[in-house]
mmCIF file of N, CA, C and O in Angstrom:
data_model
loop_
_atom_site.group_PDB
_atom_site.id
_atom_site.type_symbol
_atom_site.label_atom_id
_atom_site.label_comp_id
_atom_site.label_asym_id
_atom_site.label_seq_id
_atom_site.Cartn_x
_atom_site.Cartn_y
_atom_site.Cartn_z
ATOM 1 N N LEU A 1 94.423 101.195 104.833
ATOM 2 C CA LEU A 1 93.816 102.373 105.037
ATOM 3 C C LEU A 1 92.376 102.414 104.284
ATOM 4 O O LEU A 1 92.114 101.864 103.269
ATOM 5 N N LEU A 2 91.354 102.987 105.036
ATOM 6 C CA LEU A 2 90.094 103.131 104.585
ATOM 7 C C LEU A 2 89.838 104.586 104.248
ATOM 8 O O LEU A 2 89.764 105.501 105.160
ATOM 9 N N TYR A 3 89.718 104.897 103.012
ATOM 10 C CA TYR A 3 89.717 106.343 102.597
ATOM 11 C C TYR A 3 88.327 106.989 102.510
ATOM 12 O O TYR A 3 87.297 106.096 102.132
ATOM 13 N N PHE A 4 88.199 108.219 102.878
ATOM 14 C CA PHE A 4 86.988 108.859 102.756
ATOM 15 C C PHE A 4 86.941 110.214 102.136
ATOM 16 O O PHE A 4 86.330 111.210 102.219
ATOM 17 N N THR A 5 88.041 110.199 101.125
ATOM 18 C CA THR A 5 88.193 111.536 100.380
ATOM 19 C C THR A 5 86.985 111.930 99.478
ATOM 20 O O THR A 5 86.692 113.186 99.631
ATOM 21 N N HIS A 6 86.251 110.955 98.933
ATOM 22 C CA HIS A 6 84.971 111.425 98.236
ATOM 23 C C HIS A 6 84.057 112.086 99.059
ATOM 24 O O HIS A 6 83.531 113.255 98.815
ATOM 25 N N LEU A 7 83.807 111.528 100.207
ATOM 26 C CA LEU A 7 82.847 112.100 101.279
ATOM 27 C C LEU A 7 83.379 113.381 101.756
ATOM 28 O O LEU A 7 82.493 114.207 101.977
ATOM 29 N N GLU A 8 84.664 113.435 101.970
ATOM 30 C CA GLU A 8 85.276 114.655 102.557
ATOM 31 C C GLU A 8 84.967 115.889 101.531
ATOM 32 O O GLU A 8 84.690 116.961 101.910
ATOM 33 N N SER A 9 85.140 115.410 100.294
ATOM 34 C CA SER A 9 84.950 116.496 99.310
ATOM 35 C C SER A 9 83.470 117.158 99.295
ATOM 36 O O SER A 9 83.350 118.369 98.919
ATOM 37 N N TYR A 10 82.539 116.295 99.604
ATOM 38 C CA TYR A 10 81.107 116.793 99.564
ATOM 39 C C TYR A 10 80.588 117.030 100.976
ATOM 40 O O TYR A 10 79.445 117.127 101.105
ATOM 41 N N ARG A 11 81.462 117.214 101.807
ATOM 42 C CA ARG A 11 81.132 117.312 103.275
ATOM 43 C C ARG A 11 80.202 118.566 103.588
ATOM 44 O O ARG A 11 79.371 118.526 104.587
ATOM 45 N N CYS A 12 80.073 119.620 102.687
ATOM 46 C CA CYS A 12 79.117 120.668 102.941
ATOM 47 C C CYS A 12 77.821 120.366 102.694
ATOM 48 O O CYS A 12 76.967 121.035 103.094
ATOM 49 N N ASN A 13 77.479 119.140 102.096
ATOM 50 C CA ASN A 13 76.188 118.667 101.801
ATOM 51 C C ASN A 13 75.900 117.304 102.639
ATOM 52 O O ASN A 13 75.036 116.660 102.281
ATOM 53 N N ILE A 14 76.759 117.050 103.621
ATOM 54 C CA ILE A 14 76.481 115.775 104.364
ATOM 55 C C ILE A 14 76.548 116.250 105.921
ATOM 56 O O ILE A 14 77.507 117.006 106.279
ATOM 57 N N ALA A 15 75.506 115.879 106.624
ATOM 58 C CA ALA A 15 75.458 116.208 108.047
ATOM 59 C C ALA A 15 76.239 115.406 108.876
ATOM 60 O O ALA A 15 76.999 115.783 109.815
ATOM 61 N N ALA A 16 76.426 113.910 108.499
ATOM 62 C CA ALA A 16 77.130 113.066 109.368
ATOM 63 C C ALA A 16 77.472 111.796 108.541
ATOM 64 O O ALA A 16 76.724 111.472 107.605
ATOM 65 N N VAL A 17 78.576 111.173 108.845
ATOM 66 C CA VAL A 17 78.928 110.008 108.334
ATOM 67 C C VAL A 17 79.260 109.003 109.439
ATOM 68 O O VAL A 17 80.064 109.210 110.337
ATOM 69 N N ASP A 18 78.542 107.755 109.347
ATOM 70 C CA ASP A 18 78.752 106.663 110.300
ATOM 71 C C ASP A 18 79.222 105.497 109.658
ATOM 72 O O ASP A 18 78.903 105.171 108.587
ATOM 73 N N ILE A 19 80.388 104.884 110.213
ATOM 74 C CA ILE A 19 80.981 103.603 109.710
ATOM 75 C C ILE A 19 80.996 102.525 110.440
ATOM 76 O O ILE A 19 81.381 102.657 111.729
ATOM 77 N N ALA A 20 80.556 101.408 109.963
ATOM 78 C CA ALA A 20 80.724 100.106 110.665
ATOM 79 C C ALA A 20 81.645 99.110 109.975
ATOM 80 O O ALA A 20 81.419 98.902 108.808
ATOM 81 N N VAL A 21 82.596 98.723 110.441
ATOM 82 C CA VAL A 21 83.661 97.769 109.966
ATOM 83 C C VAL A 21 83.520 96.321 110.478
ATOM 84 O O VAL A 21 83.508 96.275 111.756
ATOM 85 N N ASN A 22 83.400 95.425 109.692
ATOM 86 C CA ASN A 22 83.246 94.011 110.069
ATOM 87 C C ASN A 22 82.219 93.821 111.097
ATOM 88 O O ASN A 22 82.392 93.014 111.978
ATOM 89 N N GLY A 23 81.063 94.396 111.003
ATOM 90 C CA GLY A 23 79.883 94.220 111.864
ATOM 91 C C GLY A 23 80.009 94.701 113.157
ATOM 92 O O GLY A 23 79.134 94.571 114.154
ATOM 93 N N GLN A 24 81.071 95.656 113.355
ATOM 94 C CA GLN A 24 81.187 96.139 114.690
ATOM 95 C C GLN A 24 80.270 97.364 114.899
ATOM 96 O O GLN A 24 79.636 97.796 113.853
ATOM 97 N N LYS A 25 80.126 97.989 115.967
ATOM 98 C CA LYS A 25 79.226 99.113 116.188
ATOM 99 C C LYS A 25 79.700 100.241 115.453
ATOM 100 O O LYS A 25 80.957 100.506 115.232
ATOM 101 N N ALA A 26 78.846 100.931 114.840
ATOM 102 C CA ALA A 26 79.215 102.168 113.889
ATOM 103 C C ALA A 26 79.847 103.271 114.738
ATOM 104 O O ALA A 26 79.522 103.529 115.907
ATOM 105 N N THR A 27 80.829 103.978 114.151
ATOM 106 C CA THR A 27 81.364 105.079 114.702
ATOM 107 C C THR A 27 81.246 106.219 113.821
ATOM 108 O O THR A 27 81.102 106.127 112.611
ATOM 109 N N ARG A 28 81.202 107.511 114.301
ATOM 110 C CA ARG A 28 81.076 108.714 113.548
ATOM 111 C C ARG A 28 82.466 108.980 113.071
ATOM 112 O O ARG A 28 83.467 109.201 113.697
ATOM 113 N N TRP A 29 82.579 109.294 111.691
ATOM 114 C CA TRP A 29 83.713 109.925 111.050
ATOM 115 C C TRP A 29 83.684 111.248 111.167
ATOM 116 O O TRP A 29 82.713 111.940 110.969
ATOM 117 N N GLY A 30 84.893 111.795 111.571
ATOM 118 C CA GLY A 30 84.940 113.361 111.824
ATOM 119 C C GLY A 30 85.375 114.040 110.553
ATOM 120 O O GLY A 30 86.426 114.202 110.179
ATOM 121 N N LEU A 31 84.148 114.494 109.853
ATOM 122 C CA LEU A 31 84.430 115.344 108.657
ATOM 123 C C LEU A 31 85.028 116.569 108.961
ATOM 124 O O LEU A 31 84.811 117.214 109.975
ATOM 125 N N ALA A 32 85.858 117.068 108.020
ATOM 126 C CA ALA A 32 86.448 118.277 108.124
ATOM 127 C C ALA A 32 85.375 119.479 108.272
ATOM 128 O O ALA A 32 84.357 119.168 107.659
ATOM 129 N N PRO A 33 85.568 120.496 108.922
ATOM 130 C CA PRO A 33 84.591 121.608 108.899
ATOM 131 C C PRO A 33 84.384 122.104 107.392
ATOM 132 O O PRO A 33 85.277 122.136 106.593
ATOM 133 N N CYS A 34 83.097 122.494 107.030
ATOM 134 C CA CYS A 34 82.652 123.059 105.825
ATOM 135 C C CYS A 34 83.111 124.495 105.767
ATOM 136 O O CYS A 34 82.581 125.333 106.552
ATOM 137 N N ASP A 35 84.188 124.789 104.870
ATOM 138 C CA ASP A 35 84.580 126.040 104.900
ATOM 139 C C ASP A 35 83.997 126.970 103.716
ATOM 140 O O ASP A 35 84.260 128.042 103.537
ATOM 141 N N THR A 36 83.064 126.271 102.950
ATOM 142 C CA THR A 36 82.486 126.878 101.811
ATOM 143 C C THR A 36 80.873 126.604 101.781
ATOM 144 O O THR A 36 80.436 125.714 101.012
ATOM 145 N N PRO A 37 80.233 126.943 102.711
ATOM 146 C CA PRO A 37 78.775 126.610 102.841
ATOM 147 C C PRO A 37 78.028 126.726 101.685
ATOM 148 O O PRO A 37 78.201 127.856 100.814
ATOM 149 N N GLY A 38 77.168 125.836 101.170
ATOM 150 C CA GLY A 38 76.360 125.889 99.942
ATOM 151 C C GLY A 38 77.141 125.243 98.803
ATOM 152 O O GLY A 38 76.635 125.148 97.848
ATOM 153 N N ALA A 39 78.502 125.121 98.845
ATOM 154 C CA ALA A 39 79.182 124.564 97.764
ATOM 155 C C ALA A 39 78.888 123.215 97.447
ATOM 156 O O ALA A 39 78.616 122.475 98.375
ATOM 157 N N LEU A 40 78.856 122.645 96.147
ATOM 158 C CA LEU A 40 78.623 121.409 95.775
ATOM 159 C C LEU A 40 79.744 120.507 96.472
ATOM 160 O O LEU A 40 79.512 119.535 97.027
ATOM 161 N N PHE A 41 80.913 120.945 96.412
ATOM 162 C CA PHE A 41 82.100 120.234 96.853
ATOM 163 C C PHE A 41 83.151 121.074 97.456
ATOM 164 O O PHE A 41 83.120 122.359 96.961
ATOM 165 N N ALA A 42 84.109 120.727 98.286
ATOM 166 C CA ALA A 42 85.053 121.713 98.925
ATOM 167 C C ALA A 42 86.354 121.024 98.913
ATOM 168 O O ALA A 42 86.539 119.743 99.134
ATOM 169 N N PRO A 43 87.513 121.719 98.715
ATOM 170 C CA PRO A 43 88.739 121.059 98.777
ATOM 171 C C PRO A 43 89.036 120.729 100.218
ATOM 172 O O PRO A 43 88.520 121.296 101.180
ATOM 173 N N LEU A 44 89.750 119.761 100.351
ATOM 174 C CA LEU A 44 89.987 119.211 101.739
ATOM 175 C C LEU A 44 91.271 120.023 102.451
ATOM 176 O O LEU A 44 92.224 120.265 101.742
ATOM 177 N N PRO A 45 91.132 120.456 103.550
ATOM 178 C CA PRO A 45 92.037 121.122 104.326
ATOM 179 C C PRO A 45 93.484 120.318 104.260
ATOM 180 O O PRO A 45 93.325 119.142 104.438
ATOM 181 N N SER A 46 94.517 120.914 104.163
ATOM 182 C CA SER A 46 95.832 120.165 104.201
ATOM 183 C C SER A 46 96.108 119.559 105.594
ATOM 184 O O SER A 46 96.982 118.348 105.551
ATOM 185 N N ASP A 47 95.470 119.982 106.671
ATOM 186 C CA ASP A 47 95.787 119.337 107.975
ATOM 187 C C ASP A 47 94.806 118.235 108.339
ATOM 188 O O ASP A 47 94.721 117.820 109.391
ATOM 189 N N HIS A 48 93.941 117.895 107.373
ATOM 190 C CA HIS A 48 92.963 116.785 107.679
ATOM 191 C C HIS A 48 93.231 115.617 106.903
ATOM 192 O O HIS A 48 93.047 115.674 105.556
ATOM 193 N N LEU A 49 93.418 114.415 107.539
ATOM 194 C CA LEU A 49 93.713 113.235 106.830
ATOM 195 C C LEU A 49 92.317 112.576 106.494
ATOM 196 O O LEU A 49 91.510 112.317 107.275
ATOM 197 N N PRO A 50 92.238 112.227 105.203
ATOM 198 C CA PRO A 50 90.915 111.711 104.697
ATOM 199 C C PRO A 50 90.847 110.129 104.735
ATOM 200 O O PRO A 50 90.185 109.418 104.082
ATOM 201 N N TYR A 51 91.465 109.506 105.849
ATOM 202 C CA TYR A 51 91.532 108.072 105.783
ATOM 203 C C TYR A 51 91.572 107.632 107.356
ATOM 204 O O TYR A 51 91.995 108.297 108.184
ATOM 205 N N ALA A 52 91.139 106.259 107.506
ATOM 206 C CA ALA A 52 91.244 105.709 108.854
ATOM 207 C C ALA A 52 92.138 104.577 108.688
ATOM 208 O O ALA A 52 92.154 103.868 107.709
ATOM 209 N N SER A 53 93.043 104.365 109.748
ATOM 210 C CA SER A 53 94.026 103.178 109.595
ATOM 211 C C SER A 53 93.512 101.874 110.247
ATOM 212 O O SER A 53 92.935 101.955 111.521
ATOM 213 N N TYR A 54 93.764 100.782 109.514
ATOM 214 C CA TYR A 54 93.247 99.440 110.176
ATOM 215 C C TYR A 54 94.418 98.574 109.920
ATOM 216 O O TYR A 54 95.129 98.785 108.937
ATOM 217 N N PRO A 55 94.601 97.548 110.613
ATOM 218 C CA PRO A 55 95.610 96.503 110.395
ATOM 219 C C PRO A 55 95.558 95.906 108.926
ATOM 220 O O PRO A 55 94.452 95.707 108.437
ATOM 221 N N GLN A 56 96.627 95.762 108.218
ATOM 222 C CA GLN A 56 96.590 95.270 106.901
ATOM 223 C C GLN A 56 95.742 93.938 106.797
ATOM 224 O O GLN A 56 95.921 93.104 107.615
ATOM 225 N N GLY A 57 94.806 93.905 105.812
ATOM 226 C CA GLY A 57 93.936 92.726 105.572
ATOM 227 C C GLY A 57 92.872 92.520 106.555
ATOM 228 O O GLY A 57 92.099 91.546 106.544
ATOM 229 N N SER A 58 92.584 93.478 107.471
ATOM 230 C CA SER A 58 91.697 93.250 108.534
ATOM 231 C C SER A 58 90.145 93.601 108.171
ATOM 232 O O SER A 58 89.323 93.181 108.846
ATOM 233 N N ILE A 59 90.043 94.357 107.206
ATOM 234 C CA ILE A 59 88.668 94.763 106.842
ATOM 235 C C ILE A 59 88.007 93.706 105.791
ATOM 236 O O ILE A 59 88.645 93.538 104.734
ATOM 237 N N ALA A 60 86.953 93.134 106.335
ATOM 238 C CA ALA A 60 86.146 92.300 105.361
ATOM 239 C C ALA A 60 84.967 92.960 104.725
ATOM 240 O O ALA A 60 84.694 92.575 103.557
ATOM 241 N N HIS A 61 84.448 93.730 105.557
ATOM 242 C CA HIS A 61 83.264 94.595 104.930
ATOM 243 C C HIS A 61 83.003 95.774 105.779
ATOM 244 O O HIS A 61 83.362 95.981 106.776
ATOM 245 N N VAL A 62 82.491 96.800 105.070
ATOM 246 C CA VAL A 62 82.183 98.184 105.469
ATOM 247 C C VAL A 62 80.807 98.499 105.335
ATOM 248 O O VAL A 62 80.300 98.383 104.106
ATOM 249 N N VAL A 63 80.210 99.077 106.323
ATOM 250 C CA VAL A 63 78.842 99.672 106.021
ATOM 251 C C VAL A 63 78.908 101.186 106.294
ATOM 252 O O VAL A 63 79.485 101.531 107.335
ATOM 253 N N VAL A 64 78.552 102.022 105.411
ATOM 254 C CA VAL A 64 78.534 103.529 105.493
ATOM 255 C C VAL A 64 77.102 104.069 105.610
ATOM 256 O O VAL A 64 76.374 103.716 104.544
ATOM 257 N N ARG A 65 76.818 104.788 106.502
ATOM 258 C CA ARG A 65 75.509 105.527 106.673
ATOM 259 C C ARG A 65 75.759 107.101 106.523
ATOM 260 O O ARG A 65 76.576 107.544 107.301
ATOM 261 N N LEU A 66 75.072 107.674 105.648
ATOM 262 C CA LEU A 66 75.158 109.220 105.454
ATOM 263 C C LEU A 66 73.899 109.697 105.944
ATOM 264 O O LEU A 66 72.878 109.292 105.662
ATOM 265 N N THR A 67 74.088 110.931 106.791
ATOM 266 C CA THR A 67 73.048 111.667 107.165
ATOM 267 C C THR A 67 73.123 112.982 106.458
ATOM 268 O O THR A 67 74.020 113.682 106.526
ATOM 269 N N TRP A 68 71.950 113.337 105.696
ATOM 270 C CA TRP A 68 71.870 114.497 104.929
ATOM 271 C C TRP A 68 71.395 115.710 105.809
ATOM 272 O O TRP A 68 70.887 115.531 106.998
ATOM 273 N N PRO A 69 71.588 116.807 105.439
ATOM 274 C CA PRO A 69 71.203 117.983 106.201
ATOM 275 C C PRO A 69 69.679 118.076 106.603
ATOM 276 O O PRO A 69 69.316 118.567 107.689
ATOM 277 N N ASP A 70 68.842 117.486 105.772
ATOM 278 C CA ASP A 70 67.438 117.395 106.103
ATOM 279 C C ASP A 70 67.057 116.340 107.121
ATOM 280 O O ASP A 70 65.960 116.077 107.552
ATOM 281 N N GLY A 71 68.057 115.578 107.645
ATOM 282 C CA GLY A 71 67.918 114.425 108.546
ATOM 283 C C GLY A 71 67.455 113.085 108.034
ATOM 284 O O GLY A 71 67.615 112.124 108.719
ATOM 285 N N SER A 72 67.393 113.055 106.714
ATOM 286 C CA SER A 72 67.219 111.714 106.072
ATOM 287 C C SER A 72 68.481 111.034 105.951
ATOM 288 O O SER A 72 69.663 111.559 106.159
ATOM 289 N N HIS A 73 68.375 109.705 105.685
ATOM 290 C CA HIS A 73 69.679 108.894 105.690
ATOM 291 C C HIS A 73 69.785 108.088 104.362
ATOM 292 O O HIS A 73 68.645 107.798 103.681
ATOM 293 N N ALA A 74 70.868 107.737 104.007
ATOM 294 C CA ALA A 74 71.330 106.778 102.929
ATOM 295 C C ALA A 74 72.424 105.797 103.405
ATOM 296 O O ALA A 74 73.163 106.257 104.263
ATOM 297 N N TRP A 75 72.462 104.585 102.981
ATOM 298 C CA TRP A 75 73.543 103.720 103.506
ATOM 299 C C TRP A 75 74.046 102.762 102.326
ATOM 300 O O TRP A 75 73.093 102.615 101.392
ATOM 301 N N ALA A 76 75.131 102.219 102.433
ATOM 302 C CA ALA A 76 75.671 101.304 101.463
ATOM 303 C C ALA A 76 76.497 100.416 102.202
ATOM 304 O O ALA A 76 77.249 100.715 103.171
ATOM 305 N N ALA A 77 76.532 99.160 101.774
ATOM 306 C CA ALA A 77 77.505 98.155 102.235
ATOM 307 C C ALA A 77 78.518 97.647 101.249
ATOM 308 O O ALA A 77 78.017 97.507 100.091
ATOM 309 N N PHE A 78 79.728 97.478 101.734
ATOM 310 C CA PHE A 78 80.805 97.132 100.713
ATOM 311 C C PHE A 78 81.527 95.842 101.230
ATOM 312 O O PHE A 78 82.051 95.993 102.275
ATOM 313 N N ALA A 79 81.704 94.908 100.442
ATOM 314 C CA ALA A 79 82.632 93.738 100.804
ATOM 315 C C ALA A 79 83.962 94.323 100.325
ATOM 316 O O ALA A 79 84.195 95.027 99.442
ATOM 317 N N ARG A 80 85.061 93.651 100.897
ATOM 318 C CA ARG A 80 86.407 93.978 100.735
ATOM 319 C C ARG A 80 86.736 94.077 99.166
ATOM 320 O O ARG A 80 87.469 94.993 98.678
ATOM 321 N N ASP A 81 86.351 92.909 98.517
ATOM 322 C CA ASP A 81 86.633 92.827 97.048
ATOM 323 C C ASP A 81 86.016 93.932 96.297
ATOM 324 O O ASP A 81 86.408 94.164 95.171
ATOM 325 N N GLN A 82 84.982 94.732 96.846
ATOM 326 C CA GLN A 82 84.409 95.916 96.036
ATOM 327 C C GLN A 82 85.100 97.061 96.276
ATOM 328 O O GLN A 82 84.881 98.123 95.519
ATOM 329 N N ILE A 83 85.952 97.246 97.393
ATOM 330 C CA ILE A 83 86.559 98.454 97.710
ATOM 331 C C ILE A 83 88.040 98.366 97.637
ATOM 332 O O ILE A 83 88.688 99.397 97.819
ATOM 333 N N GLU A 84 88.672 97.368 97.575
ATOM 334 C CA GLU A 84 90.091 97.062 97.754
ATOM 335 C C GLU A 84 90.690 97.655 96.459
ATOM 336 O O GLU A 84 90.397 97.253 95.294
ATOM 337 N N MET A 85 91.780 98.432 96.673
ATOM 338 C CA MET A 85 92.536 98.861 95.492
ATOM 339 C C MET A 85 93.764 97.838 95.208
ATOM 340 O O MET A 85 94.198 97.389 96.108
ATOM 341 N N PRO A 86 93.852 97.706 93.904
ATOM 342 C CA PRO A 86 94.942 96.655 93.547
ATOM 343 C C PRO A 86 96.395 97.073 94.141
ATOM 344 O O PRO A 86 96.620 98.238 94.338
#
């Protein structure tokens, strides 16, 4: 599982999240709607799962690109050993 809990919590301050796994074309992560505009963070709705499923051991690296409300971008790349939970 690839979790987006932290990004979901701050979704009211993020316009979009794009994810590329193992060098594939980036896809848009569907953030839950912001139910508290202007809030620094927001609780996750109980009907929204904050993760994507992949076959076990299949993720070698992930690139995440955030788009901020003003249209600017930030991105980060992570190798499996940087994000794998024990």
